[in-house]
Amino acid sequence: MSEFWLKKMKYYFKIHDFDHDGYINEDDFGEIGRRFAVSRNATADKKEELMRSLRRVWQIYMKYEDPKSSKRLTAAIFIESIKKQLYDPDFVTLLQQVILGLFELLDVNQDGYLQPEEYYGFFDDMGFPKEAFNRKAAFDAMDTNHDNKLSIDEFNTSFMDFMFSQNESDAGNYFFGPLVD
């Protein structure tokens, strides 16, 4: 894997470590689900569906855990787990299901697209300060057809590029905003 891909995965780890203890655990993933469900006024069914999907993702991440890890992952173990599963069709399918569910939650007006403000809500839910980076630049990078809205295909492609691509110019590298250490 390239140094660039490793940088993305370290960043991905960092933004999912909600309590900033240097580990990702099931509680961190639960917090992701709770934030999205609350901020989007999700129905009980949608919330449960999201939580179930996030639990499945967590279980897949734990697939290669160190038995001494106490059900928590360090960045190194997390990245190693991702590396081992990158081309596993079950892993890819699960990630796509989670992205579809996330898209549906973010699409507040339910028009089948994410408007800039709906996408910016994603950053709020992830706990990123508004002044942390140019949200519009991140949105514009992912809006490949330049219609000022994100389709499910653009959203999914961007996420998959973030997770799998080693190309530094892919639009998906901005899925979670610019990479910062």
PDB file of C-alpha atoms in Angstrom:
ATOM      1  CA  MET A   1       0.000   0.000   0.000  1.00  0.00           C
ATOM      2  CA  SER A   2       1.188   3.505  -0.782  1.00  0.00           C
ATOM      3  CA  GLU A   3       2.147   6.059   1.844  1.00  0.00           C
ATOM      4  CA  PHE A   4      -0.780   8.152   0.644  1.00  0.00           C
ATOM      5  CA  TRP A   5      -3.281   5.326   1.279  1.00  0.00           C
ATOM      6  CA  LEU A   6      -1.783   4.766   4.727  1.00  0.00           C
ATOM      7  CA  LYS A   7      -2.197   8.487   5.476  1.00  0.00           C
ATOM      8  CA  LYS A   8      -5.897   8.241   4.535  1.00  0.00           C
ATOM      9  CA  MET A   9      -6.412   5.237   6.787  1.00  0.00           C
ATOM     10  CA  LYS A  10      -4.659   6.948   9.713  1.00  0.00           C
ATOM     11  CA  TYR A  11      -6.942   9.934   9.192  1.00  0.00           C
ATOM     12  CA  TYR A  12      -9.992   7.647   8.941  1.00  0.00           C
ATOM     13  CA  PHE A  13      -8.968   6.035  12.213  1.00  0.00           C
ATOM     14  CA  LYS A  14      -8.455   9.403  13.896  1.00  0.00           C
ATOM     15  CA  ILE A  15     -11.868  10.794  12.965  1.00  0.00           C
ATOM     16  CA  HIS A  16     -13.599   7.643  14.190  1.00  0.00           C
ATOM     17  CA  ASP A  17     -11.853   7.751  17.571  1.00  0.00           C
ATOM     18  CA  PHE A  18     -14.609   9.905  19.090  1.00  0.00           C
ATOM     19  CA  ASP A  19     -13.283   9.839  22.627  1.00  0.00           C
ATOM     20  CA  HIS A  20      -9.699  10.524  21.466  1.00  0.00           C
ATOM     21  CA  ASP A  21      -8.221   7.710  23.557  1.00  0.00           C
ATOM     22  CA  GLY A  22      -6.038   6.351  20.735  1.00  0.00           C
ATOM     23  CA  TYR A  23      -8.300   3.383  20.094  1.00  0.00           C
ATOM     24  CA  ILE A  24     -11.423   2.670  18.105  1.00  0.00           C
ATOM     25  CA  ASN A  25     -13.979   0.527  19.871  1.00  0.00           C
ATOM     26  CA  GLU A  26     -17.629  -0.359  19.455  1.00  0.00           C
ATOM     27  CA  ASP A  27     -18.658   2.666  21.527  1.00  0.00           C
ATOM     28  CA  ASP A  28     -16.993   4.983  18.999  1.00  0.00           C
ATOM     29  CA  PHE A  29     -19.056   3.402  16.218  1.00  0.00           C
ATOM     30  CA  GLY A  30     -22.174   3.611  18.357  1.00  0.00           C
ATOM     31  CA  GLU A  31     -21.554   7.327  18.820  1.00  0.00           C
ATOM     32  CA  ILE A  32     -21.384   7.785  15.048  1.00  0.00           C
ATOM     33  CA  GLY A  33     -24.803   6.168  14.695  1.00  0.00           C
ATOM     34  CA  ARG A  34     -26.325   8.113  17.566  1.00  0.00           C
ATOM     35  CA  ARG A  35     -25.099  11.453  16.209  1.00  0.00           C
ATOM     36  CA  PHE A  36     -26.476  10.813  12.748  1.00  0.00           C
ATOM     37  CA  ALA A  37     -29.780   9.451  14.002  1.00  0.00           C
ATOM     38  CA  VAL A  38     -30.376  12.351  16.395  1.00  0.00           C
ATOM     39  CA  SER A  39     -29.320  15.152  14.066  1.00  0.00           C
ATOM     40  CA  ARG A  40     -31.398  13.743  11.206  1.00  0.00           C
ATOM     41  CA  ASN A  41     -34.458  12.928  13.335  1.00  0.00           C
ATOM     42  CA  ALA A  42     -34.264   9.364  12.105  1.00  0.00           C
ATOM     43  CA  THR A  43     -37.207   7.085  12.666  1.00  0.00           C
ATOM     44  CA  ALA A  44     -36.667   4.256  15.113  1.00  0.00           C
ATOM     45  CA  ASP A  45     -36.434   1.834  12.182  1.00  0.00           C
ATOM     46  CA  LYS A  46     -33.825   3.957  10.357  1.00  0.00           C
ATOM     47  CA  LYS A  47     -31.818   4.368  13.542  1.00  0.00           C
ATOM     48  CA  GLU A  48     -31.856   0.638  14.205  1.00  0.00           C
ATOM     49  CA  GLU A  49     -30.903  -0.112  10.597  1.00  0.00           C
ATOM     50  CA  LEU A  50     -27.958   2.301  10.813  1.00  0.00           C
ATOM     51  CA  MET A  51     -26.835   0.917  14.177  1.00  0.00           C
ATOM     52  CA  ARG A  52     -27.076  -2.650  12.861  1.00  0.00           C
ATOM     53  CA  SER A  53     -24.976  -1.717   9.813  1.00  0.00           C
ATOM     54  CA  LEU A  54     -22.362  -0.004  11.955  1.00  0.00           C
ATOM     55  CA  ARG A  55     -22.180  -3.019  14.269  1.00  0.00           C
ATOM     56  CA  ARG A  56     -21.545  -5.231  11.217  1.00  0.00           C
ATOM     57  CA  VAL A  57     -18.788  -2.888  10.037  1.00  0.00           C
ATOM     58  CA  TRP A  58     -17.278  -2.966  13.518  1.00  0.00           C
ATOM     59  CA  GLN A  59     -17.374  -6.765  13.558  1.00  0.00           C
ATOM     60  CA  ILE A  60     -15.596  -6.899  10.216  1.00  0.00           C
ATOM     61  CA  TYR A  61     -12.943  -4.464  11.441  1.00  0.00           C
ATOM     62  CA  MET A  62     -12.448  -6.721  14.463  1.00  0.00           C
ATOM     63  CA  LYS A  63     -11.985  -9.780  12.259  1.00  0.00           C
ATOM     64  CA  TYR A  64      -8.197  -9.550  12.530  1.00  0.00           C
ATOM     65  CA  GLU A  65      -7.920  -8.089  16.006  1.00  0.00           C
ATOM     66  CA  ASP A  66      -5.162  -8.892  18.397  1.00  0.00           C
ATOM     67  CA  PRO A  67      -6.655 -11.244  21.027  1.00  0.00           C
ATOM     68  CA  LYS A  68      -5.090  -9.013  23.709  1.00  0.00           C
ATOM     69  CA  SER A  69      -6.808  -5.904  22.334  1.00  0.00           C
ATOM     70  CA  SER A  70      -9.753  -5.850  24.767  1.00  0.00           C
ATOM     71  CA  LYS A  71     -12.152  -5.327  21.848  1.00  0.00           C
ATOM     72  CA  ARG A  72     -10.483  -2.121  20.784  1.00  0.00           C
ATOM     73  CA  LEU A  73      -8.208  -1.383  17.867  1.00  0.00           C
ATOM     74  CA  THR A  74      -5.059   0.654  17.661  1.00  0.00           C
ATOM     75  CA  ALA A  75      -4.401   2.498  14.408  1.00  0.00           C
ATOM     76  CA  ALA A  76      -1.854  -0.130  13.367  1.00  0.00           C
ATOM     77  CA  ILE A  77      -4.208  -3.075  13.935  1.00  0.00           C
ATOM     78  CA  PHE A  78      -7.098  -1.219  12.323  1.00  0.00           C
ATOM     79  CA  ILE A  79      -5.072  -0.453   9.193  1.00  0.00           C
ATOM     80  CA  GLU A  80      -3.819  -4.026   9.002  1.00  0.00           C
ATOM     81  CA  SER A  81      -7.412  -5.266   9.237  1.00  0.00           C
ATOM     82  CA  ILE A  82      -8.477  -2.972   6.394  1.00  0.00           C
ATOM     83  CA  LYS A  83      -5.534  -4.108   4.255  1.00  0.00           C
ATOM     84  CA  LYS A  84      -6.500  -7.752   4.688  1.00  0.00           C
ATOM     85  CA  GLN A  85     -10.094  -7.080   3.655  1.00  0.00           C
ATOM     86  CA  LEU A  86      -9.754  -4.499   0.896  1.00  0.00           C
ATOM     87  CA  TYR A  87     -10.750  -6.869  -1.867  1.00  0.00           C
ATOM     88  CA  ASP A  88     -13.167  -9.036   0.095  1.00  0.00           C
ATOM     89  CA  PRO A  89     -16.537  -8.710  -1.704  1.00  0.00           C
ATOM     90  CA  ASP A  90     -18.442  -9.024   1.593  1.00  0.00           C
ATOM     91  CA  PHE A  91     -16.489  -6.100   3.047  1.00  0.00           C
ATOM     92  CA  VAL A  92     -17.093  -3.954  -0.043  1.00  0.00           C
ATOM     93  CA  THR A  93     -20.814  -4.806  -0.086  1.00  0.00           C
ATOM     94  CA  LEU A  94     -21.201  -3.954   3.590  1.00  0.00           C
ATOM     95  CA  LEU A  95     -19.459  -0.607   3.157  1.00  0.00           C
ATOM     96  CA  GLN A  96     -21.751   0.208   0.230  1.00  0.00           C
ATOM     97  CA  GLN A  97     -24.817  -0.669   2.319  1.00  0.00           C
ATOM     98  CA  VAL A  98     -23.647   1.647   5.094  1.00  0.00           C
ATOM     99  CA  ILE A  99     -22.980   4.446   2.598  1.00  0.00           C
ATOM    100  CA  LEU A 100     -26.461   4.034   1.099  1.00  0.00           C
ATOM    101  CA  GLY A 101     -27.995   4.249   4.583  1.00  0.00           C
ATOM    102  CA  LEU A 102     -25.876   7.288   5.417  1.00  0.00           C
ATOM    103  CA  PHE A 103     -26.866   8.965   2.143  1.00  0.00           C
ATOM    104  CA  GLU A 104     -30.550   8.396   2.901  1.00  0.00           C
ATOM    105  CA  LEU A 105     -30.120   9.945   6.371  1.00  0.00           C
ATOM    106  CA  LEU A 106     -28.247  12.954   5.019  1.00  0.00           C
ATOM    107  CA  ASP A 107     -30.798  13.518   2.234  1.00  0.00           C
ATOM    108  CA  VAL A 108     -33.106  15.502   4.500  1.00  0.00           C
ATOM    109  CA  ASN A 109     -35.428  16.703   1.736  1.00  0.00           C
ATOM    110  CA  GLN A 110     -35.521  13.175   0.249  1.00  0.00           C
ATOM    111  CA  ASP A 111     -34.973  14.322  -3.332  1.00  0.00           C
ATOM    112  CA  GLY A 112     -32.361  11.634  -4.042  1.00  0.00           C
ATOM    113  CA  TYR A 113     -29.458  14.096  -3.941  1.00  0.00           C
ATOM    114  CA  LEU A 114     -27.335  15.767  -1.315  1.00  0.00           C
ATOM    115  CA  GLN A 115     -27.405  19.515  -1.502  1.00  0.00           C
ATOM    116  CA  PRO A 116     -24.332  21.314  -0.124  1.00  0.00           C
ATOM    117  CA  GLU A 117     -26.006  22.054   3.230  1.00  0.00           C
ATOM    118  CA  GLU A 118     -27.090  18.414   3.626  1.00  0.00           C
ATOM    119  CA  TYR A 119     -23.529  17.277   2.977  1.00  0.00           C
ATOM    120  CA  TYR A 120     -22.108  19.891   5.349  1.00  0.00           C
ATOM    121  CA  GLY A 121     -24.335  18.365   8.045  1.00  0.00           C
ATOM    122  CA  PHE A 122     -22.248  15.219   7.667  1.00  0.00           C
ATOM    123  CA  PHE A 123     -19.212  17.140   8.933  1.00  0.00           C
ATOM    124  CA  ASP A 124     -21.231  18.546  11.820  1.00  0.00           C
ATOM    125  CA  ASP A 125     -22.349  15.032  12.768  1.00  0.00           C
ATOM    126  CA  MET A 126     -18.749  13.815  12.640  1.00  0.00           C
ATOM    127  CA  GLY A 127     -17.817  16.611  15.055  1.00  0.00           C
ATOM    128  CA  PHE A 128     -15.650  18.669  12.693  1.00  0.00           C
ATOM    129  CA  PRO A 129     -15.522  22.366  13.577  1.00  0.00           C
ATOM    130  CA  LYS A 130     -16.924  24.567  10.802  1.00  0.00           C
ATOM    131  CA  GLU A 131     -13.676  26.490  10.560  1.00  0.00           C
ATOM    132  CA  ALA A 132     -11.551  23.323  10.269  1.00  0.00           C
ATOM    133  CA  PHE A 133     -11.543  23.390   6.458  1.00  0.00           C
ATOM    134  CA  ASN A 134     -13.338  24.581   3.357  1.00  0.00           C
ATOM    135  CA  ARG A 135     -16.424  22.363   3.202  1.00  0.00           C
ATOM    136  CA  LYS A 136     -17.393  23.762  -0.171  1.00  0.00           C
ATOM    137  CA  ALA A 137     -14.077  22.637  -1.668  1.00  0.00           C
ATOM    138  CA  ALA A 138     -14.691  19.107  -0.369  1.00  0.00           C
ATOM    139  CA  PHE A 139     -18.222  19.111  -1.803  1.00  0.00           C
ATOM    140  CA  ASP A 140     -17.076  20.530  -5.144  1.00  0.00           C
ATOM    141  CA  ALA A 141     -14.344  17.896  -5.479  1.00  0.00           C
ATOM    142  CA  MET A 142     -16.928  15.126  -5.117  1.00  0.00           C
ATOM    143  CA  ASP A 143     -19.510  16.813  -7.378  1.00  0.00           C
ATOM    144  CA  THR A 144     -17.935  15.402 -10.525  1.00  0.00           C
ATOM    145  CA  ASN A 145     -20.701  16.522 -12.893  1.00  0.00           C
ATOM    146  CA  HIS A 146     -20.748  20.036 -11.353  1.00  0.00           C
ATOM    147  CA  ASP A 147     -24.518  20.258 -10.839  1.00  0.00           C
ATOM    148  CA  ASN A 148     -24.167  21.488  -7.236  1.00  0.00           C
ATOM    149  CA  LYS A 149     -25.623  18.305  -5.771  1.00  0.00           C
ATOM    150  CA  LEU A 150     -24.279  14.839  -5.003  1.00  0.00           C
ATOM    151  CA  SER A 151     -26.002  11.794  -6.417  1.00  0.00           C
ATOM    152  CA  ILE A 152     -25.806   8.475  -4.613  1.00  0.00           C
ATOM    153  CA  ASP A 153     -23.332   7.383  -7.296  1.00  0.00           C
ATOM    154  CA  GLU A 154     -21.045  10.378  -6.660  1.00  0.00           C
ATOM    155  CA  PHE A 155     -21.301   9.857  -2.898  1.00  0.00           C
ATOM    156  CA  ASN A 156     -20.633   6.113  -3.108  1.00  0.00           C
ATOM    157  CA  THR A 157     -17.807   6.493  -5.633  1.00  0.00           C
ATOM    158  CA  SER A 158     -16.174   9.154  -3.485  1.00  0.00           C
ATOM    159  CA  PHE A 159     -16.317   6.975  -0.382  1.00  0.00           C
ATOM    160  CA  MET A 160     -14.984   3.943  -2.242  1.00  0.00           C
ATOM    161  CA  ASP A 161     -12.190   6.076  -3.700  1.00  0.00           C
ATOM    162  CA  PHE A 162     -11.340   7.236  -0.202  1.00  0.00           C
ATOM    163  CA  MET A 163     -11.202   3.688   1.123  1.00  0.00           C
ATOM    164  CA  PHE A 164      -9.540   1.914  -1.789  1.00  0.00           C
ATOM    165  CA  SER A 165      -7.758   4.291  -4.144  1.00  0.00           C
ATOM    166  CA  GLN A 166      -4.083   5.093  -3.944  1.00  0.00           C
ATOM    167  CA  ASN A 167      -4.409   7.875  -6.516  1.00  0.00           C
ATOM    168  CA  GLU A 168      -3.785  11.231  -4.844  1.00  0.00           C
ATOM    169  CA  SER A 169      -5.941  13.116  -7.361  1.00  0.00           C
ATOM    170  CA  ASP A 170      -9.178  11.150  -6.834  1.00  0.00           C
ATOM    171  CA  ALA A 171     -12.143  13.260  -5.775  1.00  0.00           C
ATOM    172  CA  GLY A 172     -12.984  10.782  -3.035  1.00  0.00           C
ATOM    173  CA  ASN A 173      -9.910  11.773  -1.087  1.00  0.00           C
ATOM    174  CA  TYR A 174     -12.022  14.703   0.167  1.00  0.00           C
ATOM    175  CA  PHE A 175     -14.874  12.533   1.439  1.00  0.00           C
ATOM    176  CA  PHE A 176     -13.994  13.391   5.042  1.00  0.00           C
ATOM    177  CA  GLY A 177     -12.523  16.780   4.147  1.00  0.00           C
ATOM    178  CA  PRO A 178      -8.831  17.373   3.527  1.00  0.00           C
ATOM    179  CA  LEU A 179      -6.413  14.922   5.076  1.00  0.00           C
ATOM    180  CA  VAL A 180      -4.857  16.371   8.192  1.00  0.00           C
ATOM    181  CA  ASP A 181      -2.429  14.775  10.627  1.00  0.00           C
TER     182      ASP A 181
END
